[in-house]
mmCIF file of N, CA and C in Angstrom:
data_model
loop_
_atom_site.group_PDB
_atom_site.id
_atom_site.type_symbol
_atom_site.label_atom_id
_atom_site.label_comp_id
_atom_site.label_asym_id
_atom_site.label_seq_id
_atom_site.Cartn_x
_atom_site.Cartn_y
_atom_site.Cartn_z
ATOM 1 N N UNK T 1 -17.987 155.502 -15.571
ATOM 2 C CA UNK T 1 -16.762 156.246 -15.771
ATOM 3 C C UNK T 1 -16.699 156.695 -17.234
ATOM 4 N N UNK T 2 -15.881 157.686 -17.490
ATOM 5 C CA UNK T 2 -15.802 158.231 -18.844
ATOM 6 C C UNK T 2 -14.848 157.414 -19.714
ATOM 7 N N UNK T 3 -14.852 157.715 -20.978
ATOM 8 C CA UNK T 3 -13.976 157.013 -21.909
ATOM 9 C C UNK T 3 -12.507 157.291 -21.578
ATOM 10 N N UNK T 4 -12.203 158.484 -21.071
ATOM 11 C CA UNK T 4 -10.816 158.811 -20.690
ATOM 12 C C UNK T 4 -10.352 157.926 -19.554
ATOM 13 N N UNK T 5 -11.222 157.674 -18.610
ATOM 14 C CA UNK T 5 -10.875 156.816 -17.479
ATOM 15 C C UNK T 5 -10.663 155.375 -17.945
ATOM 16 N N UNK T 6 -11.507 154.911 -18.864
ATOM 17 C CA UNK T 6 -11.331 153.554 -19.398
ATOM 18 C C UNK T 6 -10.008 153.424 -20.143
ATOM 19 N N UNK T 7 -9.628 154.446 -20.891
ATOM 20 C CA UNK T 7 -8.350 154.415 -21.607
ATOM 21 C C UNK T 7 -7.181 154.385 -20.620
ATOM 22 N N UNK T 8 -7.282 155.146 -19.549
ATOM 23 C CA UNK T 8 -6.238 155.134 -18.514
ATOM 24 C C UNK T 8 -6.084 153.741 -17.917
ATOM 25 N N UNK T 9 -7.201 153.093 -17.601
ATOM 26 C CA UNK T 9 -7.145 151.748 -17.036
ATOM 27 C C UNK T 9 -6.518 150.772 -18.025
ATOM 28 N N UNK T 10 -6.846 150.887 -19.296
ATOM 29 C CA UNK T 10 -6.249 150.000 -20.294
ATOM 30 C C UNK T 10 -4.745 150.245 -20.410
ATOM 31 N N UNK T 11 -4.317 151.501 -20.341
ATOM 32 C CA UNK T 11 -2.886 151.803 -20.411
ATOM 33 C C UNK T 11 -2.149 151.250 -19.197
ATOM 34 N N UNK T 12 -2.742 151.327 -18.033
ATOM 35 C CA UNK T 12 -2.116 150.774 -16.835
ATOM 36 C C UNK T 12 -2.003 149.254 -16.959
ATOM 37 N N UNK T 13 -3.043 148.605 -17.497
ATOM 38 C CA UNK T 13 -2.982 147.152 -17.699
ATOM 39 C C UNK T 13 -1.889 146.767 -18.675
ATOM 40 N N UNK T 14 -1.651 147.580 -19.703
ATOM 41 C CA UNK T 14 -0.586 147.291 -20.655
ATOM 42 C C UNK T 14 0.790 147.417 -20.015
ATOM 43 N N UNK T 15 0.926 148.305 -19.036
ATOM 44 C CA UNK T 15 2.204 148.473 -18.336
ATOM 45 C C UNK T 15 2.507 147.310 -17.399
ATOM 46 N N UNK T 16 1.472 146.607 -16.978
ATOM 47 C CA UNK T 16 1.642 145.504 -16.035
ATOM 48 C C UNK T 16 1.129 144.212 -16.673
ATOM 49 N N UNK T 17 1.959 143.510 -17.418
ATOM 50 C CA UNK T 17 1.492 142.322 -18.131
ATOM 51 C C UNK T 17 1.097 141.178 -17.197
ATOM 52 N N UNK T 18 1.503 141.224 -15.935
ATOM 53 C CA UNK T 18 1.184 140.161 -14.979
ATOM 54 C C UNK T 18 -0.116 140.432 -14.214
ATOM 55 N N UNK T 19 -0.886 141.436 -14.622
ATOM 56 C CA UNK T 19 -2.103 141.803 -13.904
ATOM 57 C C UNK T 19 -3.138 140.673 -13.959
ATOM 58 N N UNK T 20 -4.008 140.698 -12.967
ATOM 59 C CA UNK T 20 -5.125 139.741 -12.905
ATOM 60 C C UNK T 20 -6.398 140.565 -12.755
ATOM 61 N N UNK T 21 -7.116 140.786 -13.852
ATOM 62 C CA UNK T 21 -8.289 141.668 -13.801
ATOM 63 C C UNK T 21 -9.452 141.045 -13.039
ATOM 64 N N UNK T 22 -10.293 141.899 -12.552
ATOM 65 C CA UNK T 22 -11.507 141.485 -11.855
ATOM 66 C C UNK T 22 -12.644 142.322 -12.416
ATOM 67 N N UNK T 23 -13.818 141.773 -12.440
ATOM 68 C CA UNK T 23 -14.967 142.516 -12.978
ATOM 69 C C UNK T 23 -15.395 143.613 -12.022
ATOM 70 N N UNK T 24 -16.359 144.369 -12.456
ATOM 71 C CA UNK T 24 -16.847 145.481 -11.647
ATOM 72 C C UNK T 24 -17.340 145.013 -10.291
ATOM 73 N N UNK T 25 -17.176 145.866 -9.317
ATOM 74 C CA UNK T 25 -17.612 145.565 -7.958
ATOM 75 C C UNK T 25 -18.858 146.404 -7.648
ATOM 76 N N UNK T 26 -19.793 145.845 -6.959
ATOM 77 C CA UNK T 26 -21.012 146.577 -6.623
ATOM 78 C C UNK T 26 -20.686 147.692 -5.624
ATOM 79 N N UNK T 27 -21.384 148.809 -5.750
ATOM 80 C CA UNK T 27 -21.100 149.974 -4.928
ATOM 81 C C UNK T 27 -21.319 149.756 -3.443
ATOM 82 N N UNK T 28 -22.313 148.956 -3.081
ATOM 83 C CA UNK T 28 -22.634 148.814 -1.664
ATOM 84 C C UNK T 28 -21.667 147.893 -0.941
ATOM 85 N N UNK T 29 -20.767 147.221 -1.644
ATOM 86 C CA UNK T 29 -19.789 146.357 -0.986
ATOM 87 C C UNK T 29 -18.651 147.208 -0.439
ATOM 88 N N UNK T 30 -18.094 146.781 0.684
ATOM 89 C CA UNK T 30 -16.986 147.530 1.263
ATOM 90 C C UNK T 30 -15.657 147.030 0.708
ATOM 91 N N UNK T 31 -14.581 147.675 1.097
ATOM 92 C CA UNK T 31 -13.283 147.394 0.510
ATOM 93 C C UNK T 31 -12.658 146.089 1.042
ATOM 94 N N UNK T 32 -13.247 145.465 2.049
ATOM 95 C CA UNK T 32 -12.739 144.183 2.514
ATOM 96 C C UNK T 32 -12.897 143.095 1.450
ATOM 97 N N UNK T 33 -13.807 143.314 0.528
ATOM 98 C CA UNK T 33 -14.025 142.371 -0.576
ATOM 99 C C UNK T 33 -12.772 142.324 -1.453
ATOM 100 N N UNK T 34 -12.066 143.442 -1.572
ATOM 101 C CA UNK T 34 -10.841 143.490 -2.375
ATOM 102 C C UNK T 34 -9.793 142.547 -1.774
ATOM 103 N N UNK T 35 -9.685 142.518 -0.455
ATOM 104 C CA UNK T 35 -8.768 141.583 0.206
ATOM 105 C C UNK T 35 -9.108 140.149 -0.135
ATOM 106 N N UNK T 36 -10.374 139.816 -0.098
ATOM 107 C CA UNK T 36 -10.807 138.454 -0.412
ATOM 108 C C UNK T 36 -10.492 138.079 -1.852
ATOM 109 N N UNK T 37 -10.741 139.016 -2.789
ATOM 110 C CA UNK T 37 -10.447 138.739 -4.194
ATOM 111 C C UNK T 37 -8.956 138.514 -4.409
ATOM 112 N N UNK T 38 -8.135 139.314 -3.754
ATOM 113 C CA UNK T 38 -6.689 139.159 -3.902
ATOM 114 C C UNK T 38 -6.202 137.856 -3.305
ATOM 115 N N UNK T 39 -6.760 137.467 -2.185
ATOM 116 C CA UNK T 39 -6.366 136.202 -1.565
ATOM 117 C C UNK T 39 -6.734 135.017 -2.459
ATOM 118 N N UNK T 40 -7.897 135.082 -3.131
ATOM 119 C CA UNK T 40 -8.305 134.004 -4.032
ATOM 120 C C UNK T 40 -7.371 133.892 -5.235
ATOM 121 N N UNK T 41 -6.830 135.028 -5.673
ATOM 122 C CA UNK T 41 -5.955 135.022 -6.862
ATOM 123 C C UNK T 41 -4.461 135.048 -6.497
ATOM 124 N N UNK T 42 -4.164 134.858 -5.218
ATOM 125 C CA UNK T 42 -2.775 134.843 -4.722
ATOM 126 C C UNK T 42 -2.012 136.119 -5.051
ATOM 127 N N UNK T 43 -2.643 137.262 -4.837
ATOM 128 C CA UNK T 43 -2.016 138.562 -5.072
ATOM 129 C C UNK T 43 -1.686 139.200 -3.731
ATOM 130 N N UNK T 44 -0.589 139.943 -3.677
ATOM 131 C CA UNK T 44 -0.283 140.640 -2.438
ATOM 132 C C UNK T 44 -0.290 142.162 -2.615
ATOM 133 N N UNK T 45 -0.546 142.639 -3.828
ATOM 134 C CA UNK T 45 -0.694 144.068 -4.111
ATOM 135 C C UNK T 45 -1.969 144.271 -4.909
ATOM 136 N N UNK T 46 -2.634 145.397 -4.682
ATOM 137 C CA UNK T 46 -3.883 145.681 -5.400
ATOM 138 C C UNK T 46 -3.878 147.117 -5.894
ATOM 139 N N UNK T 47 -4.430 147.294 -7.079
ATOM 140 C CA UNK T 47 -4.637 148.608 -7.686
ATOM 141 C C UNK T 47 -6.095 148.634 -8.119
ATOM 142 N N UNK T 48 -6.849 149.592 -7.575
ATOM 143 C CA UNK T 48 -8.289 149.639 -7.849
ATOM 144 C C UNK T 48 -8.678 151.043 -8.269
ATOM 145 N N UNK T 49 -9.552 151.120 -9.256
ATOM 146 C CA UNK T 49 -10.076 152.404 -9.705
ATOM 147 C C UNK T 49 -11.501 152.560 -9.205
ATOM 148 N N UNK T 50 -11.820 153.755 -8.750
ATOM 149 C CA UNK T 50 -13.154 154.046 -8.229
ATOM 150 C C UNK T 50 -13.665 155.325 -8.905
ATOM 151 N N UNK T 51 -14.779 155.212 -9.600
ATOM 152 C CA UNK T 51 -15.379 156.376 -10.244
ATOM 153 C C UNK T 51 -16.503 156.923 -9.385
ATOM 154 N N UNK T 52 -16.520 158.237 -9.230
ATOM 155 C CA UNK T 52 -17.572 158.884 -8.443
ATOM 156 C C UNK T 52 -18.179 160.039 -9.216
ATOM 157 N N UNK T 53 -19.468 160.145 -9.115
ATOM 158 C CA UNK T 53 -20.242 161.236 -9.723
ATOM 159 C C UNK T 53 -20.028 161.352 -11.220
ATOM 160 N N UNK T 54 -19.617 160.254 -11.872
ATOM 161 C CA UNK T 54 -19.365 160.216 -13.314
ATOM 162 C C UNK T 54 -18.371 161.292 -13.750
ATOM 163 N N UNK T 55 -17.525 161.749 -12.818
ATOM 164 C CA UNK T 55 -16.594 162.816 -13.140
ATOM 165 C C UNK T 55 -15.231 162.573 -12.497
ATOM 166 N N UNK T 56 -15.217 162.183 -11.248
ATOM 167 C CA UNK T 56 -13.967 161.989 -10.516
ATOM 168 C C UNK T 56 -13.518 160.534 -10.594
ATOM 169 N N UNK T 57 -12.215 160.333 -10.723
ATOM 170 C CA UNK T 57 -11.655 158.997 -10.728
ATOM 171 C C UNK T 57 -10.611 158.927 -9.619
ATOM 172 N N UNK T 58 -10.742 157.932 -8.751
ATOM 173 C CA UNK T 58 -9.800 157.701 -7.667
ATOM 174 C C UNK T 58 -9.066 156.395 -7.947
ATOM 175 N N UNK T 59 -7.772 156.384 -7.600
ATOM 176 C CA UNK T 59 -6.965 155.188 -7.765
ATOM 177 C C UNK T 59 -6.451 154.769 -6.398
ATOM 178 N N UNK T 60 -6.756 153.530 -6.025
ATOM 179 C CA UNK T 60 -6.334 152.965 -4.752
ATOM 180 C C UNK T 60 -5.159 152.038 -4.971
ATOM 181 N N UNK T 61 -4.137 152.167 -4.130
ATOM 182 C CA UNK T 61 -3.029 151.227 -4.096
ATOM 183 C C UNK T 61 -3.055 150.587 -2.719
ATOM 184 N N UNK T 62 -2.851 149.279 -2.655
ATOM 185 C CA UNK T 62 -2.917 148.622 -1.369
ATOM 186 C C UNK T 62 -1.965 147.436 -1.312
ATOM 187 N N UNK T 63 -1.413 147.239 -0.113
ATOM 188 C CA UNK T 63 -0.624 146.054 0.189
ATOM 189 C C UNK T 63 -1.552 145.115 0.931
ATOM 190 N N UNK T 64 -1.804 143.960 0.373
ATOM 191 C CA UNK T 64 -2.796 143.033 0.902
ATOM 192 C C UNK T 64 -2.123 142.071 1.862
ATOM 193 N N UNK T 65 -2.650 141.670 2.947
ATOM 194 C CA UNK T 65 -3.950 141.964 3.514
ATOM 195 C C UNK T 65 -3.941 143.044 4.583
ATOM 196 N N UNK T 66 -2.749 143.462 5.066
ATOM 197 C CA UNK T 66 -2.714 144.344 6.245
ATOM 198 C C UNK T 66 -2.388 145.795 5.932
ATOM 199 N N UNK T 67 -2.247 146.165 4.686
ATOM 200 C CA UNK T 67 -1.996 147.560 4.347
ATOM 201 C C UNK T 67 -0.507 147.861 4.327
ATOM 202 N N UNK T 68 -0.150 149.053 4.130
ATOM 203 C CA UNK T 68 -0.979 150.260 4.057
ATOM 204 C C UNK T 68 -1.667 150.388 2.709
ATOM 205 N N UNK T 69 -2.556 151.378 2.632
ATOM 206 C CA UNK T 69 -3.219 151.684 1.380
ATOM 207 C C UNK T 69 -3.209 153.187 1.175
ATOM 208 N N UNK T 70 -3.312 153.602 -0.071
ATOM 209 C CA UNK T 70 -3.318 155.019 -0.426
ATOM 210 C C UNK T 70 -4.358 155.254 -1.502
ATOM 211 N N UNK T 71 -5.000 156.404 -1.414
ATOM 212 C CA UNK T 71 -6.049 156.758 -2.368
ATOM 213 C C UNK T 71 -5.651 158.077 -3.031
ATOM 214 N N UNK T 72 -5.670 158.106 -4.367
ATOM 215 C CA UNK T 72 -5.272 159.286 -5.117
ATOM 216 C C UNK T 72 -6.394 159.735 -6.032
ATOM 217 N N UNK T 73 -6.546 161.035 -6.157
ATOM 218 C CA UNK T 73 -7.506 161.581 -7.129
ATOM 219 C C UNK T 73 -6.746 161.752 -8.454
ATOM 220 N N UNK T 74 -7.241 161.120 -9.509
ATOM 221 C CA UNK T 74 -6.599 161.181 -10.818
ATOM 222 C C UNK T 74 -7.163 162.380 -11.558
ATOM 223 N N UNK T 75 -6.295 163.295 -11.977
ATOM 224 C CA UNK T 75 -6.731 164.475 -12.694
ATOM 225 C C UNK T 75 -5.956 164.655 -13.972
ATOM 226 N N UNK T 76 -6.568 165.270 -14.945
ATOM 227 C CA UNK T 76 -5.910 165.653 -16.185
ATOM 228 C C UNK T 76 -5.185 164.489 -16.857
ATOM 229 N N UNK T 77 -5.935 163.457 -17.209
ATOM 230 C CA UNK T 77 -5.367 162.297 -17.901
ATOM 231 C C UNK T 77 -4.952 162.730 -19.298
ATOM 232 N N UNK T 78 -3.724 162.370 -19.683
ATOM 233 C CA UNK T 78 -3.257 162.686 -21.022
ATOM 234 C C UNK T 78 -2.711 161.396 -21.629
ATOM 235 N N UNK T 79 -3.092 161.112 -22.838
ATOM 236 C CA UNK T 79 -2.698 159.876 -23.486
ATOM 237 C C UNK T 79 -1.778 160.185 -24.648
ATOM 238 N N UNK T 80 -0.704 159.412 -24.729
ATOM 239 C CA UNK T 80 0.275 159.642 -25.780
ATOM 240 C C UNK T 80 0.298 158.527 -26.807
ATOM 241 N N UNK T 81 -0.567 157.551 -26.653
ATOM 242 C CA UNK T 81 -0.534 156.401 -27.591
ATOM 243 C C UNK T 81 -1.274 156.701 -28.866
#
């Protein structure tokens, strides 16, 4: 992912001081792994960023474990800090 995407993720983490970060996930793993990670950390909501083609950034919101979930394409990131 690009530096702009990393800055966006850092800004989102600053907005949510109760966040529980997780390291990078391997590409070949499916999204059911996210449910398992949230269950281990006692989380019922998940926010995940997915970078594709080193250009597009998608943001997933999910209610764990049964959904619903939503996927958004993040465009035109602007930073004011």
